[in-house]
Coordinates of C-alpha atoms and ligand atoms in Angstrom, one line a residue:
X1 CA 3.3 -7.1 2.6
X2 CA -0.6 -7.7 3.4
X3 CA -2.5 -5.3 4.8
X4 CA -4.6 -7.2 6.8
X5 CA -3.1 -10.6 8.8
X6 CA -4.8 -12.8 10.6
X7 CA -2.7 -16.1 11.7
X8 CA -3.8 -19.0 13.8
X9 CA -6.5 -16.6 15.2
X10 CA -9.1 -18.3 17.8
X11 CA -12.1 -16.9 19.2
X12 CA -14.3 -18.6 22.2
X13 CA -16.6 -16.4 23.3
X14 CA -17.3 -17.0 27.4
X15 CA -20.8 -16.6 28.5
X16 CA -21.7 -15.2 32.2
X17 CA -22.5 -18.6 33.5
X18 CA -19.4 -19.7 32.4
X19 CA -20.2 -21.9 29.3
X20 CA -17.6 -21.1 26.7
X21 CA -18.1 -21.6 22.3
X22 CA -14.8 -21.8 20.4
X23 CA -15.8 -20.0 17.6
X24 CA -12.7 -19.7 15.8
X25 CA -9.3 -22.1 15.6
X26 CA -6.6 -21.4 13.3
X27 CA -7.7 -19.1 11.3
X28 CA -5.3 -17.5 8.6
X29 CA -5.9 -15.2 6.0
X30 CA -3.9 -12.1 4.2
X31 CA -5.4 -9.2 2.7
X32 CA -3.5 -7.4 0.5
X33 CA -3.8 -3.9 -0.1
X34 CA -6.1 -3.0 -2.7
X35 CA -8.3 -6.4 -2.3
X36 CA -11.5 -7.1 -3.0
X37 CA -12.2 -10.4 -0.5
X38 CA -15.5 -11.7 -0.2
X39 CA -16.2 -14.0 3.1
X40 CA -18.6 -16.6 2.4
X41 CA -19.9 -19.3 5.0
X42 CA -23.3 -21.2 6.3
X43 CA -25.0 -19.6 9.2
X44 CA -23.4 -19.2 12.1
X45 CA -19.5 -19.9 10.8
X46 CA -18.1 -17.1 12.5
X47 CA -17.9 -14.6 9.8
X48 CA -19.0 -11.6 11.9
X49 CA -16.8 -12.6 14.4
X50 CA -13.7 -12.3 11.5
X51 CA -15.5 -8.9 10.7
X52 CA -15.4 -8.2 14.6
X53 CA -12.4 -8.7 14.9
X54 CA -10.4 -7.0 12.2
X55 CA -12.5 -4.0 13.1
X56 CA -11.2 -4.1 16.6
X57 CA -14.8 -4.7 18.5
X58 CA -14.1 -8.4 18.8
X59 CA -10.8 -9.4 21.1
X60 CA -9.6 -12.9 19.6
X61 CA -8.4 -14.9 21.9
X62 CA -5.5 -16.9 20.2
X63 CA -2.9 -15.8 17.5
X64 CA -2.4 -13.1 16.0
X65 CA -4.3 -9.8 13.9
X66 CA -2.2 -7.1 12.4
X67 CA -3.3 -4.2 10.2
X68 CA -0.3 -2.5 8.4
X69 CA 2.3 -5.1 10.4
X70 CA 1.2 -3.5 14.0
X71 CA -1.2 -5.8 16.2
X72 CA -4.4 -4.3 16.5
X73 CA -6.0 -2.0 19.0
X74 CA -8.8 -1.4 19.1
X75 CA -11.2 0.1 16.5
X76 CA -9.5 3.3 14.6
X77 CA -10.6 5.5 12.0
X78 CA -8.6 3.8 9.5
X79 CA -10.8 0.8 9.2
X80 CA -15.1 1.4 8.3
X81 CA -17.5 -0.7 9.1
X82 CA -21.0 -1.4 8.0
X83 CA -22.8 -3.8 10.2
X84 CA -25.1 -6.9 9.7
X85 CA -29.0 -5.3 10.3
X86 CA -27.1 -2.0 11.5
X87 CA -29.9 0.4 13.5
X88 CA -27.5 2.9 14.5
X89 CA -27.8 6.0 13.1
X90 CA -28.8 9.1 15.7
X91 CA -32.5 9.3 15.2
X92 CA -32.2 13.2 16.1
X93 CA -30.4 13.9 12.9
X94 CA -31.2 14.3 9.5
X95 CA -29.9 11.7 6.7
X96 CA -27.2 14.1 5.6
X97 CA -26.6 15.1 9.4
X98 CA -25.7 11.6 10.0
X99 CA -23.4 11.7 6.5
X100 CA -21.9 14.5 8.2
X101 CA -21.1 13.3 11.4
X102 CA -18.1 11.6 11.7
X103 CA -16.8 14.5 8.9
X104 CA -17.6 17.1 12.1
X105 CA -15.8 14.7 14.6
X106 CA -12.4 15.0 12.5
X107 CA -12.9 18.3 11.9
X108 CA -13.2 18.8 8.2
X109 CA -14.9 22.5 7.6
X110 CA -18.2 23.2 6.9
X111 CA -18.2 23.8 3.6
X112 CA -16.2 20.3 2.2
X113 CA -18.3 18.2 4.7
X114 CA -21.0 19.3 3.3
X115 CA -19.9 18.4 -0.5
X116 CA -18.7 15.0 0.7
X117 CA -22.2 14.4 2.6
X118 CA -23.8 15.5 -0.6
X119 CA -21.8 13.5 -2.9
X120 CA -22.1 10.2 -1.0
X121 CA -26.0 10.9 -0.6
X122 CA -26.4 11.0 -4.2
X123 CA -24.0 7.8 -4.7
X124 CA -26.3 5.9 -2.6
X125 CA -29.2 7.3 -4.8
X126 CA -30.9 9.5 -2.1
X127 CA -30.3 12.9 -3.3
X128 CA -32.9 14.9 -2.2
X129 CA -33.7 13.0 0.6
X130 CA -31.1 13.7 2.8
X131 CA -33.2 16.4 5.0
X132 CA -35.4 12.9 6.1
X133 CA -34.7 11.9 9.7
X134 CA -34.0 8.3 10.2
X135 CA -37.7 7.6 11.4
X136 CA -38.7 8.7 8.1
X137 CA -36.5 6.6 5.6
X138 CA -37.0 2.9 4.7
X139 CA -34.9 0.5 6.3
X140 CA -33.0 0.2 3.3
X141 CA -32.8 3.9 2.9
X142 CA -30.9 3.5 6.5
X143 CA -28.8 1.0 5.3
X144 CA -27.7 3.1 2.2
X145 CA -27.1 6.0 4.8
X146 CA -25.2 3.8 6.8
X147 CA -23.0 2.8 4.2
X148 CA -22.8 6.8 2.6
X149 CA -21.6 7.6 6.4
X150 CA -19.0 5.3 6.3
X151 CA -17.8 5.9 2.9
X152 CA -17.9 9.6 3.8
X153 CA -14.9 9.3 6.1
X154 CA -12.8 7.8 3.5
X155 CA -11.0 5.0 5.2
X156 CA -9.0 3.0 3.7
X157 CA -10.0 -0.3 4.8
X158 CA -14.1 -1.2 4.3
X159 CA -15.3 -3.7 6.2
X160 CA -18.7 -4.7 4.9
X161 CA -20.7 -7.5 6.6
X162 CA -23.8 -8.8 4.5
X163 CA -24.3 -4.8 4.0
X164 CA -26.8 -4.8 1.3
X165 CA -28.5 -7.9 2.8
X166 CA -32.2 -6.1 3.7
X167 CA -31.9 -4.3 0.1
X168 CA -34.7 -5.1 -2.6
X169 CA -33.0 -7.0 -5.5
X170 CA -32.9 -4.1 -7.5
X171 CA -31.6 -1.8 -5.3
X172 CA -28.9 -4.4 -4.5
X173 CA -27.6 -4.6 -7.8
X174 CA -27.2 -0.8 -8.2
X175 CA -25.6 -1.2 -5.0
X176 CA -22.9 -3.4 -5.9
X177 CA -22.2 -1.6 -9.0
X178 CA -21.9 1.4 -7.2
X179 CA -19.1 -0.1 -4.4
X180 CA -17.4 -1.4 -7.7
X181 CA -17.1 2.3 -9.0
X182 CA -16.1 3.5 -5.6
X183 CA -13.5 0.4 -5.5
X184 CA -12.2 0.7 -9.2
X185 CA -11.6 4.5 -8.5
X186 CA -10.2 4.5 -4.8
X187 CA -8.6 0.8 -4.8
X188 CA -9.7 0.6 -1.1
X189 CA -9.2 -2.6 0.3
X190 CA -12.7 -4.3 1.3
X191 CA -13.5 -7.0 3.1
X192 CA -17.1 -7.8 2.8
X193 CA -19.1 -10.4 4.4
X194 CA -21.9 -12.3 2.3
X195 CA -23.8 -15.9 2.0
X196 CA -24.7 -15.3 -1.3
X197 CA -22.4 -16.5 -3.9
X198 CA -23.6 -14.3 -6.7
X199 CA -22.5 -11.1 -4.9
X200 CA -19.5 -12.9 -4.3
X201 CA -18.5 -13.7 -7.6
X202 CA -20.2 -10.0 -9.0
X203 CA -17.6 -7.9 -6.2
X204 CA -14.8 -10.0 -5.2
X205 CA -11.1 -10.1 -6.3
X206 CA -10.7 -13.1 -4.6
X207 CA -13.3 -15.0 -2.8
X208 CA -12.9 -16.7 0.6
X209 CA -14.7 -19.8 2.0
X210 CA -14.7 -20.9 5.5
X211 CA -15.3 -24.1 7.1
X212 CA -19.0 -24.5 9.3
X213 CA -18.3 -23.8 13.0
X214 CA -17.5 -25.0 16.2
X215 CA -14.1 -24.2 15.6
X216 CA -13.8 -22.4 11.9
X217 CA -11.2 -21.4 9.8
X218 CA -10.9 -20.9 6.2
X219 CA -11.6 -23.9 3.7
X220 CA -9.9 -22.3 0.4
X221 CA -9.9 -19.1 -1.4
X222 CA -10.7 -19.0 -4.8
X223 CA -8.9 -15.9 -7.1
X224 CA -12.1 -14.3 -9.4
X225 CA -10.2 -13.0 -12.2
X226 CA -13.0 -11.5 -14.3
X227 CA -13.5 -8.6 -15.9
X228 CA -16.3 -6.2 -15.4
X229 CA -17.8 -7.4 -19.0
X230 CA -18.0 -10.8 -17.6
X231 CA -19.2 -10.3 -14.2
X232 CA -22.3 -11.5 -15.7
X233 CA -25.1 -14.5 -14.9
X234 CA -24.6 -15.9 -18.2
X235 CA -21.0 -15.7 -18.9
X236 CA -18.8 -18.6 -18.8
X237 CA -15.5 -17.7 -16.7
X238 CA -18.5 -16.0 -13.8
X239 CA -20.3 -19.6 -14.1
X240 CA -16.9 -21.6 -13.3
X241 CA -16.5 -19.1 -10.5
X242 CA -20.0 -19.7 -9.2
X243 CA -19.5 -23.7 -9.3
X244 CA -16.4 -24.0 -7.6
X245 CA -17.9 -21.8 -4.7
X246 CA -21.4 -23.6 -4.5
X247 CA -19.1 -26.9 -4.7
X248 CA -17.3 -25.7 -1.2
X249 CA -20.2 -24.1 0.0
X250 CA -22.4 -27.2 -0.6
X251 CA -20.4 -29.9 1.5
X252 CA -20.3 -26.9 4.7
X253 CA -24.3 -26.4 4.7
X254 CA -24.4 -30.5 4.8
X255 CA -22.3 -30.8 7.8
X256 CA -23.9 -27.2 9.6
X257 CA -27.6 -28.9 9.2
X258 CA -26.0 -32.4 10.6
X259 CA -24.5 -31.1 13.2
X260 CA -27.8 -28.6 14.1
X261 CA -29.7 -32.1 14.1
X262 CA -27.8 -34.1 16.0
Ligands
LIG1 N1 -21.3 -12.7 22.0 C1 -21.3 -14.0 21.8 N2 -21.4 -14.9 22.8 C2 -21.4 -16.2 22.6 N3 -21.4 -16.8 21.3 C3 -21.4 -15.9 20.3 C4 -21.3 -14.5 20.4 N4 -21.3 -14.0 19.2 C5 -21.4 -15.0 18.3 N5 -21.4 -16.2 19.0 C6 -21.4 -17.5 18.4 O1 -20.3 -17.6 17.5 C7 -20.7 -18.3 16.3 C8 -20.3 -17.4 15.1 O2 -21.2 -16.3 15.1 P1 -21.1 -15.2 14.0 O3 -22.1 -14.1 14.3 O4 -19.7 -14.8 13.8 O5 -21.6 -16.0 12.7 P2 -21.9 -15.6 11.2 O6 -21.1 -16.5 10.3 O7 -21.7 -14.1 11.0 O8 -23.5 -16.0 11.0 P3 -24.6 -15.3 10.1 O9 -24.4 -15.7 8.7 O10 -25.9 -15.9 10.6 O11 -24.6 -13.8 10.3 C9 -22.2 -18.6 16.4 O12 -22.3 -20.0 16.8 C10 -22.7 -17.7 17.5 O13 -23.7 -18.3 18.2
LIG2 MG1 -23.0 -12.6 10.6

């Protein structure tokens, strides 16, 4: 059974004046447990809004989102999520205050929130750092705290959207290797949000292309059946991954910068 269902889902968002934007129309897509999915698209698809949505922020407005076979309600602890450009950590705490946080809320004791703060600090490479207040990090130190916070709470479902998108390059790819550790040793099921193909194929289990907007849904999914070994630049099976992707990619970017023009 999938985790994560989303059939013949439609979004239009209404604006105050009363202009309305379909965003969405019949879009489907199953995550099962354990999955890796990477959500590609062009600009503007409507990939937040899937993000949005499955995270409970968003209300779709046709069809149907379940999580575990239940319709959704709302945002819940069982689902994380790191946002796109994400600026909200409390400025009045500490990096490892902010860690701690959510571990306080659910009322984990002192002693084991402060090992799990400490141990997701140092996965995001900022041991040491984590008596810095948010004013006096980098903004991709932020982001890394943003994404230790979430991990912190252990939910079971990640929801990642374009998350190490301000990183240096660098830092990125220690970044992904790190959420593949995490995912190889906790088999959470992510779904993470990106428009670049490489982190696609280096992260995904499966990769998911959707269609340019109005009116979006998914255009294929392609399954990345790799091994760590060849998540590589210069290995075969990755560059046949890559291709197909660009190839579905390519034809989308066409018809978002026609119909931008137009
Ligand atoms: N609150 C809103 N009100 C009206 N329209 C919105 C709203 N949020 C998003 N949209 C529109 O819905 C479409 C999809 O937006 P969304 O943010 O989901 O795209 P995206 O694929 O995440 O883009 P990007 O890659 O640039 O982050 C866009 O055309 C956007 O203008
Ligand atoms: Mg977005």
């Amino acid at each position: 059974m999938p985790l994560i269902e989303l059939s013949d889902v439609g979004k239009t968002y209404r604006s105050m004046r009363g202009a309305s934007y379909q965003a969405l129309k019949d879009f489907n897509l199953q995550i099962e447990p354990g999955e890796f999915l990477c959500l590609l698209g062009t600009s503007g698809c409507g990939k937040t809004t899937v993000l949005n949505m499955v995270a409970g922020f968003e209300k779709h407005t046709e069809g149907r989102i379940t999580v575990h076979d239940r319709p959704l309600s709302g945002p819940a602890a069982d689902r994380g999520v790191v946002f796109q450009g994400d600026d909200s950590l409390y400025p009045w705490l500490s990096a490892l205050g902010n860690i701690e946080f959510g571990l306080r809320m659910a009322g984990i004791p002192r002693k084991e929130r402060h090992e799990r703060a400490h141990y997701y600090l140092e996965l995001v490479g900022l041991k040491g750092q984590g008596h810095k207040h948010p004013a006096e990090l980098s903004g991709g130190m932020k982001q890394r705290i943003q994404i230790a916070r979430v991990l912190a709470n252990e939910p079971e479902i990640l929801l990642m959207d374009e998350p190490f998108g301000a990183l240096d390059a660098q830092t990125r790819s220690v970044m992904q290797k790190e959420l593949l550790s995490i995912w190889a040793a906790t088999r959470k099921t992510v779904l993470f949000i990106t428009h670049d193909i490489d982190e696609a194929v280096t992260l995904a289990t499966r990769i998911g292309v959707m269609h340019a907007g109005p009116a979006s849904k998914l255009k294929a999914t392609i399954d990345v059946d790799l091994t760590t070994e060849q998540r590589d630049r210069t290995n075969d099976g990755y560059v046949t991954v890559y291709r197909q992707v660009h190839a579905l990619l390519r034809d989308e970017v066409a018809i978002a910068m026609k119909r931008a023009s137009s």
